[in-house]
Short mmCIF file of C-alpha atoms and ligand atoms in Angstrom, two decimals:
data_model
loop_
_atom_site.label_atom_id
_atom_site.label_comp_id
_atom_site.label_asym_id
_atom_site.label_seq_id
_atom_site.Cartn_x
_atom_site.Cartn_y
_atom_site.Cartn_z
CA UNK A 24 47.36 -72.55 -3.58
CA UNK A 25 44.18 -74.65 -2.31
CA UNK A 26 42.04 -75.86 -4.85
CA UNK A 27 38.55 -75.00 -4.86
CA UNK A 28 35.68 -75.39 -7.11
CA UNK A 29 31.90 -74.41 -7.05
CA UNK A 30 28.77 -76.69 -6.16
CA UNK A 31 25.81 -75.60 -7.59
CA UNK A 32 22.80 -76.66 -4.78
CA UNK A 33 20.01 -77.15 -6.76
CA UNK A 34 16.16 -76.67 -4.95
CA UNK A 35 14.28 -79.67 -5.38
CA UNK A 36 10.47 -78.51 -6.69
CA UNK A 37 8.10 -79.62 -3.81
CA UNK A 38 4.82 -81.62 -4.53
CA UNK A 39 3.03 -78.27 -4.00
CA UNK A 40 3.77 -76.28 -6.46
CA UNK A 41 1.22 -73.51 -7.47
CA UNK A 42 0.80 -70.64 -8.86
CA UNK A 43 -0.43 -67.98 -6.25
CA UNK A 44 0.29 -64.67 -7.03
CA UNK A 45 2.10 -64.47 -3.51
CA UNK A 46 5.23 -61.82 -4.71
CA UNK A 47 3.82 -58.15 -5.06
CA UNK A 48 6.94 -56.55 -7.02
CA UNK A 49 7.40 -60.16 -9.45
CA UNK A 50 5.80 -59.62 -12.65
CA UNK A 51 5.91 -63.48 -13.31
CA UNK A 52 4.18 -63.99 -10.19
CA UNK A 53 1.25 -61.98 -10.31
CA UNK A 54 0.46 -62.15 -14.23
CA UNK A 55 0.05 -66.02 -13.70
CA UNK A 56 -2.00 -65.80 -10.51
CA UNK A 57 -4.62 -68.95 -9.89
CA UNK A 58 -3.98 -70.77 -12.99
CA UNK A 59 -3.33 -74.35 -12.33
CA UNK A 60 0.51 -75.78 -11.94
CA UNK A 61 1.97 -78.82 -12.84
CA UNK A 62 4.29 -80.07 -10.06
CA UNK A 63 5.56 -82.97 -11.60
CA UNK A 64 6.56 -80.91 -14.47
CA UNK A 65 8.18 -78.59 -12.47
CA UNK A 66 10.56 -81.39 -10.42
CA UNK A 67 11.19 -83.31 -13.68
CA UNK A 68 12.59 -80.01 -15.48
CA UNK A 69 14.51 -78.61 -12.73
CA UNK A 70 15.57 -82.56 -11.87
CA UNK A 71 17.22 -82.68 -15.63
CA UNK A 72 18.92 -79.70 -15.52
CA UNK A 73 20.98 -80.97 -12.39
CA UNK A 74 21.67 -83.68 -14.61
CA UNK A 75 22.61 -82.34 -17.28
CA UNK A 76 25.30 -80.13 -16.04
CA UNK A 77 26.53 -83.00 -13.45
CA UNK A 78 26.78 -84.94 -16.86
CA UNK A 79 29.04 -82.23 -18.17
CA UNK A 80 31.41 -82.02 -15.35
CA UNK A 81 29.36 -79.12 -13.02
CA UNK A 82 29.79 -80.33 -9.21
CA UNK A 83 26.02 -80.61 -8.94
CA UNK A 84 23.88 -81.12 -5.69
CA UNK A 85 20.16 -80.93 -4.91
CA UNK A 86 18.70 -79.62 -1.55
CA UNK A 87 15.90 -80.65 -0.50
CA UNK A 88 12.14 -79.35 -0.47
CA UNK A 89 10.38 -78.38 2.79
CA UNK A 90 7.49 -79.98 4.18
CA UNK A 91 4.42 -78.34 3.11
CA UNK A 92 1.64 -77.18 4.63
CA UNK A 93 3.39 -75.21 7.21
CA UNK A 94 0.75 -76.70 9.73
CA UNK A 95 2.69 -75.11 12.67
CA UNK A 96 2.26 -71.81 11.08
CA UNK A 97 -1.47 -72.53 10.94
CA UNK A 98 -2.09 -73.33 13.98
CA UNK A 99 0.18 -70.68 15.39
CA UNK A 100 -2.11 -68.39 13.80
CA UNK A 101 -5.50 -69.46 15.18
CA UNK A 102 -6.05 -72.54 12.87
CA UNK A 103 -7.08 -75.55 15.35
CA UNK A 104 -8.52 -78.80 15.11
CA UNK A 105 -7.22 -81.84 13.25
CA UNK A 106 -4.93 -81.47 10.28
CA UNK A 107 -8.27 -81.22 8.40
CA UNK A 108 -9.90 -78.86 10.49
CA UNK A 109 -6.89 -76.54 10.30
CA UNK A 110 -7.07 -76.55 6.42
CA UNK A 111 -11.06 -76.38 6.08
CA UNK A 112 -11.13 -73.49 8.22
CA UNK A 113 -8.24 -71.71 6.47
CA UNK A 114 -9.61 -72.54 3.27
CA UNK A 115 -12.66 -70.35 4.54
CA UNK A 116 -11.29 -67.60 6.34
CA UNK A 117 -7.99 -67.33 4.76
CA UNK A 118 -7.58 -69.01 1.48
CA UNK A 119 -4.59 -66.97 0.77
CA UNK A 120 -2.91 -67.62 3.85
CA UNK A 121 -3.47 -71.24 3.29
CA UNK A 122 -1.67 -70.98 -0.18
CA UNK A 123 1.55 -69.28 2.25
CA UNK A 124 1.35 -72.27 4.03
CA UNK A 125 1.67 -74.62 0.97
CA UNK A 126 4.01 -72.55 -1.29
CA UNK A 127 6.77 -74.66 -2.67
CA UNK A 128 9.21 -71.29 -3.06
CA UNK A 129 11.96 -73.00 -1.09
CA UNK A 130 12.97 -74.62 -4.63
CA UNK A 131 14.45 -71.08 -5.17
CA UNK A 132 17.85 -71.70 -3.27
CA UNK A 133 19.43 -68.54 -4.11
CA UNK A 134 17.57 -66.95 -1.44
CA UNK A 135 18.00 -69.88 0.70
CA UNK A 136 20.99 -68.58 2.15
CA UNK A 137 23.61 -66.40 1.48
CA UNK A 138 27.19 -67.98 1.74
CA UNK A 139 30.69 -66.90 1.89
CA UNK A 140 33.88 -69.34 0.86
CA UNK A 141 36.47 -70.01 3.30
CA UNK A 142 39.09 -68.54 1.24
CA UNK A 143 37.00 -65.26 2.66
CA UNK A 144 36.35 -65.69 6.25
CA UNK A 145 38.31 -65.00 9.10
CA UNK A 146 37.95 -68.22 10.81
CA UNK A 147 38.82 -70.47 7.62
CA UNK A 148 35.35 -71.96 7.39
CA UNK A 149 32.49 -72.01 4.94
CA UNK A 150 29.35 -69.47 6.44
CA UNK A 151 25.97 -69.62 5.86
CA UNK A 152 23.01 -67.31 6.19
CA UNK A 153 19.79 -68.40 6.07
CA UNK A 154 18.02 -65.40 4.56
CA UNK A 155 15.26 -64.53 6.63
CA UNK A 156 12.80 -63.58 3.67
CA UNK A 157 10.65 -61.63 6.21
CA UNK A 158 9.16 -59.66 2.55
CA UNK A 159 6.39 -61.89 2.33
CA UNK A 160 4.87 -64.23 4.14
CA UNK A 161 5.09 -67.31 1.81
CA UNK A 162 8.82 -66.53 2.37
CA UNK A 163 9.48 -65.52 6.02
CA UNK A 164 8.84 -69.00 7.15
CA UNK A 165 10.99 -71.00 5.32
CA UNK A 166 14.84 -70.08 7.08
CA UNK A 167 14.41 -72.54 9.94
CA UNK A 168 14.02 -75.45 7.74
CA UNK A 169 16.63 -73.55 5.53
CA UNK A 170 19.02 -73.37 8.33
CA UNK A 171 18.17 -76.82 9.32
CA UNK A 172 18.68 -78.46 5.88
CA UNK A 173 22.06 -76.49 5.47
CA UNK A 174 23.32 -78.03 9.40
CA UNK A 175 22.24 -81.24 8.01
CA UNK A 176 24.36 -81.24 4.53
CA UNK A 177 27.13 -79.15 6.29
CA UNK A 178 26.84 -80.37 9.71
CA UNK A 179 31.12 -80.09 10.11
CA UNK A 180 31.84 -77.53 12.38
CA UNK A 181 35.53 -77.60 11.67
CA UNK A 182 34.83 -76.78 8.01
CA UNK A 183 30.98 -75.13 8.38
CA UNK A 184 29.47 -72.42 10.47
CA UNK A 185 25.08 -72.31 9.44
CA UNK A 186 23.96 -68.98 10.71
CA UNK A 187 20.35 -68.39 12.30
CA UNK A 188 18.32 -65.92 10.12
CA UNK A 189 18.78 -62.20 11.07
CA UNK A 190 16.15 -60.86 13.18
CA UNK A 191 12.98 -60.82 11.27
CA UNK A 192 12.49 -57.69 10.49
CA UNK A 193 11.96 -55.08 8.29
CA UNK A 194 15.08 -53.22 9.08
CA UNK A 195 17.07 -56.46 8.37
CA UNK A 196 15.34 -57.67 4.93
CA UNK A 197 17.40 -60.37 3.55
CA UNK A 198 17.11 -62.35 0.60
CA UNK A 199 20.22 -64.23 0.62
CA UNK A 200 22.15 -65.48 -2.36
CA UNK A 201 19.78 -63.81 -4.57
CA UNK A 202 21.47 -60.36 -4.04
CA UNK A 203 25.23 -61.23 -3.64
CA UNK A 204 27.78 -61.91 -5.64
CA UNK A 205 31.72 -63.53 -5.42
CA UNK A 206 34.09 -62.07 -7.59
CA UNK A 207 37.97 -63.24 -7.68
CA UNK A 208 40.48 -65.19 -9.42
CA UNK A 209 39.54 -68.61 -8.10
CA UNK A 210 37.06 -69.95 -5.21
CA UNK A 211 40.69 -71.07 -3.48
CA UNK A 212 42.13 -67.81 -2.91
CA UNK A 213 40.92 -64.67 -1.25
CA UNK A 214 38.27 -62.62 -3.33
CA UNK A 215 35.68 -59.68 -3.32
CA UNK A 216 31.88 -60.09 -2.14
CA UNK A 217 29.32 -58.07 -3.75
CA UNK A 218 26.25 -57.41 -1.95
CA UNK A 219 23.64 -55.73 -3.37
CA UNK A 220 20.98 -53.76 -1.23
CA UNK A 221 17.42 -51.96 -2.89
CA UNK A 222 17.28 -49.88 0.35
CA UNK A 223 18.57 -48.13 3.26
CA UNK A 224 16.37 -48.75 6.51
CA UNK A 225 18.05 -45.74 9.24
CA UNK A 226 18.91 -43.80 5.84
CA UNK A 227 15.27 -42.06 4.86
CA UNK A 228 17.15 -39.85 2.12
CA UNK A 229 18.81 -43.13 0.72
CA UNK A 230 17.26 -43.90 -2.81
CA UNK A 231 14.07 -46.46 -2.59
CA UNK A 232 11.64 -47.63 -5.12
CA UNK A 233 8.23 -46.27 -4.96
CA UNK A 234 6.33 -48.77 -6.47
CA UNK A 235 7.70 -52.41 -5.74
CA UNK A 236 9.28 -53.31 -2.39
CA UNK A 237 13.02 -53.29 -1.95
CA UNK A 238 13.80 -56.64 -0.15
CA UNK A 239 16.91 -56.26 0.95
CA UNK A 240 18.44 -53.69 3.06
CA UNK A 241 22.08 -51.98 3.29
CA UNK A 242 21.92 -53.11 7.09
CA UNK A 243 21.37 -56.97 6.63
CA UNK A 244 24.39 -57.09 4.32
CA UNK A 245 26.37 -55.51 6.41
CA UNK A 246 25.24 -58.39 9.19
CA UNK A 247 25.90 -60.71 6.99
CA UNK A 248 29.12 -59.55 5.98
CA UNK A 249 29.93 -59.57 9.63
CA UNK A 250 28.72 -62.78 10.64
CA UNK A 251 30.65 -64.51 7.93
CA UNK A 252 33.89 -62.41 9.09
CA UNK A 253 34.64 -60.80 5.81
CA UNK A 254 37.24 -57.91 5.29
CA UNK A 255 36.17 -54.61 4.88
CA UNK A 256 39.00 -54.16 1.84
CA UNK A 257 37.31 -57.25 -0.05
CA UNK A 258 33.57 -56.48 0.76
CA UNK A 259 31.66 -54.27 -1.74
CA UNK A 260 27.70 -52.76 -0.82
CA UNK A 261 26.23 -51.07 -3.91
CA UNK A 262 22.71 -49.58 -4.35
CA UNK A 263 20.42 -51.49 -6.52
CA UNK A 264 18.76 -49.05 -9.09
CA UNK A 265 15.52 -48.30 -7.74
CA UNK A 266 13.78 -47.92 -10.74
CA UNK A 267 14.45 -51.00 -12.01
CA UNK A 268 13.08 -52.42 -8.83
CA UNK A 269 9.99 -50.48 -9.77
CA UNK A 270 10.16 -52.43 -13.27
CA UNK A 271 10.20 -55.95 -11.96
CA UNK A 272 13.85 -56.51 -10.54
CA UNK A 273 12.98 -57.41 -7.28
CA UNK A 274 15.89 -59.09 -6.74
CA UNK A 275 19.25 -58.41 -7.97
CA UNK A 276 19.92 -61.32 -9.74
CA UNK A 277 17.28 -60.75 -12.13
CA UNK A 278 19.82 -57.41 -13.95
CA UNK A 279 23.15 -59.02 -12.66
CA UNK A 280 24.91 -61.96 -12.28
CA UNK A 281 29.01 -62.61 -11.66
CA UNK A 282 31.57 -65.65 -12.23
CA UNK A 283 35.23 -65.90 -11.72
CA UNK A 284 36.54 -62.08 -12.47
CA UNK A 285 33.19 -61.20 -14.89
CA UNK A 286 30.51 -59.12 -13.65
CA UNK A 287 27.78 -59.90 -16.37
CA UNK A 288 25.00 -56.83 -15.89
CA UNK A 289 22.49 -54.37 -17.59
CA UNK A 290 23.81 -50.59 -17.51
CA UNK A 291 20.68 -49.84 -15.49
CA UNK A 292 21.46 -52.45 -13.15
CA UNK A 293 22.84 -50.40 -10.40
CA UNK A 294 22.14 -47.00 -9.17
CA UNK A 295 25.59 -45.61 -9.41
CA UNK A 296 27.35 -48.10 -12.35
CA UNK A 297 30.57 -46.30 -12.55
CA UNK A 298 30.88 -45.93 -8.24
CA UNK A 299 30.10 -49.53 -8.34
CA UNK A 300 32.45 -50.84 -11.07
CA UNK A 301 35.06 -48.36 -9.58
CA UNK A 302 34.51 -49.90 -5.86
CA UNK A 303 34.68 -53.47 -7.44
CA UNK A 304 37.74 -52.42 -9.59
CA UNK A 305 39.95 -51.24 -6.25
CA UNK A 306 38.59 -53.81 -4.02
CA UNK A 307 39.67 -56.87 -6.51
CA UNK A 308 43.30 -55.05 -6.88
CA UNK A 309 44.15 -55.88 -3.29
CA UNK A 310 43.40 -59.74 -4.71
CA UNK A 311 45.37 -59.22 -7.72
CA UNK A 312 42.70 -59.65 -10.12
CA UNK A 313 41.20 -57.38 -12.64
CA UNK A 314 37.48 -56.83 -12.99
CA UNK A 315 35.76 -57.87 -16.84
CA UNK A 316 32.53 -56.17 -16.80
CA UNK A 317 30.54 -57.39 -19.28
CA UNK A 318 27.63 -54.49 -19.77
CA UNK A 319 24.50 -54.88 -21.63
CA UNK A 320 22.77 -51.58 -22.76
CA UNK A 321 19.57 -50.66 -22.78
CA UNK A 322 19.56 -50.44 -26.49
CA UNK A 323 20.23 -53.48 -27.38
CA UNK A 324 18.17 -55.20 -24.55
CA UNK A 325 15.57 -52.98 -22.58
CA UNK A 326 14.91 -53.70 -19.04
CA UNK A 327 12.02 -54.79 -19.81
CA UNK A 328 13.07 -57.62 -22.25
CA UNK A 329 15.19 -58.49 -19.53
CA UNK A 330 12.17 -58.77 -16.93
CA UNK A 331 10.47 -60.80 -19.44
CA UNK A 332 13.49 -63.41 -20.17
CA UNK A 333 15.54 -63.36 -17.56
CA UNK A 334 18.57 -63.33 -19.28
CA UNK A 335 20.68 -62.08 -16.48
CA UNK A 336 19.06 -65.01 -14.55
CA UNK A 337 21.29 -67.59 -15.98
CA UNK A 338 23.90 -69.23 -14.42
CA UNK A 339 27.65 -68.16 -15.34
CA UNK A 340 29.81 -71.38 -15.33
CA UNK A 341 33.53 -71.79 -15.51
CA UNK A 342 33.82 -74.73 -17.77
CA UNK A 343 36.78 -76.95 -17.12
CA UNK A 344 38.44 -75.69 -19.93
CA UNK A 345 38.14 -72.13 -18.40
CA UNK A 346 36.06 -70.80 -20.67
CA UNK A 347 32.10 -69.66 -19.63
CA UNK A 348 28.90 -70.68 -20.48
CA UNK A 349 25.71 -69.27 -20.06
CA UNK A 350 23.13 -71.59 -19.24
CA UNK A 351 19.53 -70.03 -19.73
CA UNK A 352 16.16 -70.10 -20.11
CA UNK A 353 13.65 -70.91 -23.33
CA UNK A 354 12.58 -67.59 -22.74
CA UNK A 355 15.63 -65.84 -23.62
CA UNK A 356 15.34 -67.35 -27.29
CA UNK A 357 11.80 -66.49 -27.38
CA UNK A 358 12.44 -62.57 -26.89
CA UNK A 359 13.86 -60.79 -30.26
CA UNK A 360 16.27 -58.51 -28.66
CA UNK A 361 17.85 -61.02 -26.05
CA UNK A 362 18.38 -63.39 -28.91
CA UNK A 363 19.82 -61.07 -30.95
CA UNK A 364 21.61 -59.95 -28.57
CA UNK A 365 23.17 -63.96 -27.56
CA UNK A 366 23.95 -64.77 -31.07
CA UNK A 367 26.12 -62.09 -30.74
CA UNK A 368 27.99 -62.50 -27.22
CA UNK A 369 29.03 -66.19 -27.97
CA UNK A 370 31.01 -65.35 -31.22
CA UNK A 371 32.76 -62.24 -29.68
CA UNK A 372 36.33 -62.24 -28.10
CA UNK A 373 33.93 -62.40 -24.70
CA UNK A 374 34.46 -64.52 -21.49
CA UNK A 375 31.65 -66.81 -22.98
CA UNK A 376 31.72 -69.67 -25.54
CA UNK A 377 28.69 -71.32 -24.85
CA UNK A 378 25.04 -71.20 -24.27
CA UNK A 379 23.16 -74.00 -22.36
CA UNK A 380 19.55 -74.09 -22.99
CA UNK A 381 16.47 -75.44 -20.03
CA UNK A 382 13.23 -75.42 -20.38
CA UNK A 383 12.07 -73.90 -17.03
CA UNK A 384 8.61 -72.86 -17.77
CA UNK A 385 7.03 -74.06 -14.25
CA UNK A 386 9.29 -71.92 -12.57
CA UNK A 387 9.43 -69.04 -15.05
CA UNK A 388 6.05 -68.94 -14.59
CA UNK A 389 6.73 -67.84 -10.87
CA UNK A 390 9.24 -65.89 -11.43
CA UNK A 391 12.42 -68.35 -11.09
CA UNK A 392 14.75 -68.67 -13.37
CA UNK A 393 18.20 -70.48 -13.55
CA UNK A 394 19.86 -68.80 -11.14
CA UNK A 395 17.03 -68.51 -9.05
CA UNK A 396 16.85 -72.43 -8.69
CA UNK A 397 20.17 -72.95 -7.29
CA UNK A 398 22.59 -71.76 -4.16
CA UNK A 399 26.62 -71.28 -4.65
CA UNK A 400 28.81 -72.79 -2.40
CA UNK A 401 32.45 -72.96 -2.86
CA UNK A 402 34.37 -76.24 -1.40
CA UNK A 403 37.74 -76.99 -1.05
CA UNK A 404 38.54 -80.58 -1.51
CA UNK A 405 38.73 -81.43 2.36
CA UNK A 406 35.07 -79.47 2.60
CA UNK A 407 33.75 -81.42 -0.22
CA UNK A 408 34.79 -85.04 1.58
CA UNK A 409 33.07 -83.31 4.94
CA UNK A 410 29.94 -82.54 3.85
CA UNK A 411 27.07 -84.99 3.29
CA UNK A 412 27.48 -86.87 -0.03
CA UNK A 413 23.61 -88.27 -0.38
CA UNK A 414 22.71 -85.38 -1.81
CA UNK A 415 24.75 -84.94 -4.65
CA UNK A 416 23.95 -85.46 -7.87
CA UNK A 417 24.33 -88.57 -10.21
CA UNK A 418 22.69 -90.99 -12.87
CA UNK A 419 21.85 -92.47 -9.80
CA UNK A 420 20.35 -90.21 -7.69
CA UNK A 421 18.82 -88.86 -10.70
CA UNK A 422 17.01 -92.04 -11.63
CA UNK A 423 15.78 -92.38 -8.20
CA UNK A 424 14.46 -89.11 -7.31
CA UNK A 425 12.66 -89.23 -11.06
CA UNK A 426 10.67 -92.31 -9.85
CA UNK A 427 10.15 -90.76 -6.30
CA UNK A 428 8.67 -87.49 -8.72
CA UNK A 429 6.58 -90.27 -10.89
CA UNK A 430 5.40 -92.04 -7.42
CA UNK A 431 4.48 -88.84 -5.28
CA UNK A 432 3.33 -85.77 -7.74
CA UNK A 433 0.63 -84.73 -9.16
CA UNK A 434 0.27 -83.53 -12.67
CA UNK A 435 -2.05 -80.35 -11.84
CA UNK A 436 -2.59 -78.70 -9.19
CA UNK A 437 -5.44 -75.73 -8.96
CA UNK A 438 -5.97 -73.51 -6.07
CA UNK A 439 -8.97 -75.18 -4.98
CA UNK A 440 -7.01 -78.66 -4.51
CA UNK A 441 -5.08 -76.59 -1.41
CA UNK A 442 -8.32 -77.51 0.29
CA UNK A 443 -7.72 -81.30 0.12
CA UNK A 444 -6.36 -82.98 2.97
CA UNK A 445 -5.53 -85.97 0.93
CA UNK A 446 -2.56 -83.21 -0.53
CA UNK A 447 -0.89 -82.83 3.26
CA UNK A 448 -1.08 -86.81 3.20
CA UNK A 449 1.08 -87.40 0.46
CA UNK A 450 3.01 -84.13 0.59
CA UNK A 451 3.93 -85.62 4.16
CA UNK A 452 4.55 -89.11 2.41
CA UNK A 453 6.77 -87.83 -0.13
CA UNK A 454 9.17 -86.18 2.51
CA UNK A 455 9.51 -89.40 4.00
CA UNK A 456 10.20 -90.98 1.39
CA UNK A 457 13.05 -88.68 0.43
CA UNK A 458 14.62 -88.47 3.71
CA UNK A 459 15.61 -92.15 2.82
CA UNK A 460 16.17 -91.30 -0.33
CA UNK A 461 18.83 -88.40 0.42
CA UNK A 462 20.31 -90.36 3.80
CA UNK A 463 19.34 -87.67 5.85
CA UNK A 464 17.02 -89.08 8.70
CA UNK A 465 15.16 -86.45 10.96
CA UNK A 466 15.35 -83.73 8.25
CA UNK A 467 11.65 -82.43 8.81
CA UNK A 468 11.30 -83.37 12.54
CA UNK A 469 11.31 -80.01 14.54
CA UNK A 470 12.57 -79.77 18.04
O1 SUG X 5 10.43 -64.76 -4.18
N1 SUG X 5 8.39 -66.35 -6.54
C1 SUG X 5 9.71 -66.13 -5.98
C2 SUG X 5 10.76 -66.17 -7.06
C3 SUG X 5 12.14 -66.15 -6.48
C4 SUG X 5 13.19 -65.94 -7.50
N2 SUG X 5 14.48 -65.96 -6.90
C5 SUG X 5 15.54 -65.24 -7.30
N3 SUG X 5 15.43 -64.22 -8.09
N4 SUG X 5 16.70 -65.55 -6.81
C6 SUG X 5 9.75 -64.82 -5.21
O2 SUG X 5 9.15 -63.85 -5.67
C7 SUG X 5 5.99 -66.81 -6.39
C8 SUG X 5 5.06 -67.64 -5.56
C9 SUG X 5 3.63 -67.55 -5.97
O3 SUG X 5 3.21 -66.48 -6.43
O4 SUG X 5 2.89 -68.57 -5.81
C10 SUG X 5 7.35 -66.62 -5.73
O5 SUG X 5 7.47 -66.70 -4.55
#
């Protein structure tokens, strides 16, 4: 049997990180609207989680920020001039617009892309997605720097196939990663790929929250699914709960997250839990493997405790000893019921042992959580030597990306400071900088 084991891709924070109350539907995102950020922060704590688990044996990776501002988007809109014209002028007429252009939310990989093993695909390869994130516009720009840092790392076509975005579109919403989960025995052998979808677009009578959009539609996972050659037997679309989406789940894995055969999930995760389970159930059969759902009620943890710690927002990770842990947020120990509720799981007869503790708060305060800050992909051996090796993760790379954070961040960063060309300068500088850094030369020149 080929031997395969998960990299965890983690996104990089960019020197812009802000708060801008850009994601209608994310609770985090709006109730921390305009206050000032702290991007160095922000890099530092996501940079020593990568560590961390890379210390304890987790194949670990970073991916790289994109360049911000999005000065072509600017200008494609009307913005002309210099560099400094185009942000003066947006500043004035636009000053939301402007904070689009400059959001860092590409350091959210799980909706970077959605990806598929090749122990899944009908050609043998590893696919990617970029996920077109055409929900919101601090979003719906970033998949062709997505697509084009993937074809960088994974630039093999004999072991990599990078898809364009789906068309951009509301009929095709796609949020990647974020929404999709792999369920199996091992990453080596054939398993089951759960996508989950908040609405239906060519199916009006199709359940749809009424208050907070539903990013991703039936329709784009079923492109995806297709792109990536996936069998219908091992392919699973369930219906997001659409009043949880109306609570604050705007994406999936903020109720539900999966690892090896364990679907860890809230009983109001999904709208129809026992089709789902049932569906995921038959389809992992054909792989010989048997589903361990792992349900949290609604007693013991209300969805809105959930919302408000993202506990189903940590990463699941198959230690090498096969055991799990769960590697979460401060938050989680913050909220009584969810920390009632983990000193519980850990001493059960559960899948999980373990609980690994970040502090996360600059991305919290966005919305991102764990699992939010980092993209899947499963590698055989032969795909691991074929991809490109500067950006994974070690005391090394560690220690030089910390003084490239220490050299190029700031420590606050208000809205107003958008305004400040001097921010572009050494937003710009920094990318250079870490294209050396990373060995990947070219990876923010457009064609
Ligand atoms: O898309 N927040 C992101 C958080 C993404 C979380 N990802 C996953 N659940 N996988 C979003 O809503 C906030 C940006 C701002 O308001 O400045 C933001 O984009």
């Amino acid at each position: 049997m080929t031997i395969a084991r998960e990299f965890n891709f983690d996104g990089l924070v960019g020197p812009s990180h802000n708060y801008a109350g850009l994601s209608f539907g994310n609770v985090a995102s709006f109730s921390n609207v305009k206050s000032a950020s702290n991007p160095k922060q922000a890099a530092l704590q996501g940079l020593a989680k990568m560590r961390t688990l890379a210390a304890r044996g987790f194949a670990q990776a970073v991916m790289p920020p994109q360049l911000r501002p999005d000065f072509p988007m600017l200008r494609a809109i009307g913005f002309g001039g210099s560099d400094a014209d185009v942000l003066a002028a947006a500043c004035k007429a636009a000053p939301v617009i402007l904070a689009c252009a400059y959001s860092a939310a590409p350091m959210w990989t799980a909706n970077a892309a959605t990806v598929s093993p090749s122990a899944d695909s009908a050609d043998g390869r590893v696919h990617f997605t970029a996920a077109n994130l055409n929900n919101k516009l601090h979003r719906a720009h970033e998949h062709r720097q997505s697509a084009r840092s993937l074809r960088a790392i994974f630039g093999d076509a004999a072991h990599f196939s990078v898809h364009d975005a789906l068309p951009s579109t509301p009929a095709f919403g796609d949020e990647g990663a974020a929404n999709h989960t792999r369920l199996g025995n091992s990453h080596g052998a054939a398993g089951v790929e759960l996508f989950v979808y908040g609405r239906v677009e060519f199916d009006p009578a199709a359940p749809a929250p009424r208050r907070y959009p539903a990013r991703q539609t039936l329709e784009a996972s079923q492109a995806v699914a297709r792109l990536h050659g996936l069998d219908a037997r091992r392919t699973v679309f369930a219906a997001q709960n659409p009043d949880v989406i109306d609570q604050g789940v705007f994406h999936n894995d903020v109720i539900a997250v999966g690892n090896g055969n364990v679907l860890f999930y809230h009983e109001q995760a999904f709208a129809d839990e026992a089709g789902t389970l049932a569906a995921l159930g038959a389809a992992l059969e054909t792989v010989e493997a048997a589903l361990v759902p792992l349900r949290v009620a609604s007693a013991d943890v209300p969805v809105a405790d959930a919302v408000a710690s993202y506990l189903f927002n940590s990463q699941l990770l198959t230690k090498p000893d096969g055991a799990m842990a769960l590697v979460i947020p401060h938050e989680c120990r913050e909220n009584a019921a969810v920390a009632r509720y983990l000193d519980g799981l850990t001493g059960a007869a559960g899948p999980i042992d373990e609980l690994i503790e970040f502090d996360l708060r600059q991305s919290m305060r966005n919305g991102g959580g764990p699992a939010c800050l980092r993209l899947r992909v499963a590698l055989t051996d032969t795909e691991a030597r074929a991809m490109h090796k500067g950006v994974l993760m070690t005391e090394e790379l560690y220690a030089r990306l910390v003084d490239w954070v220490e050299r190029f961040y700031r420590d606050r960063l208000a809205p107003a400071d958008l305004a400040d060309p001097q921010l572009a300068r050494e937003c710009a500088a920094a990318a250079e900088a870490l294209e050396r850094i990373l060995g990947l030369p070219g990876l923010y020149r457009f064609d």
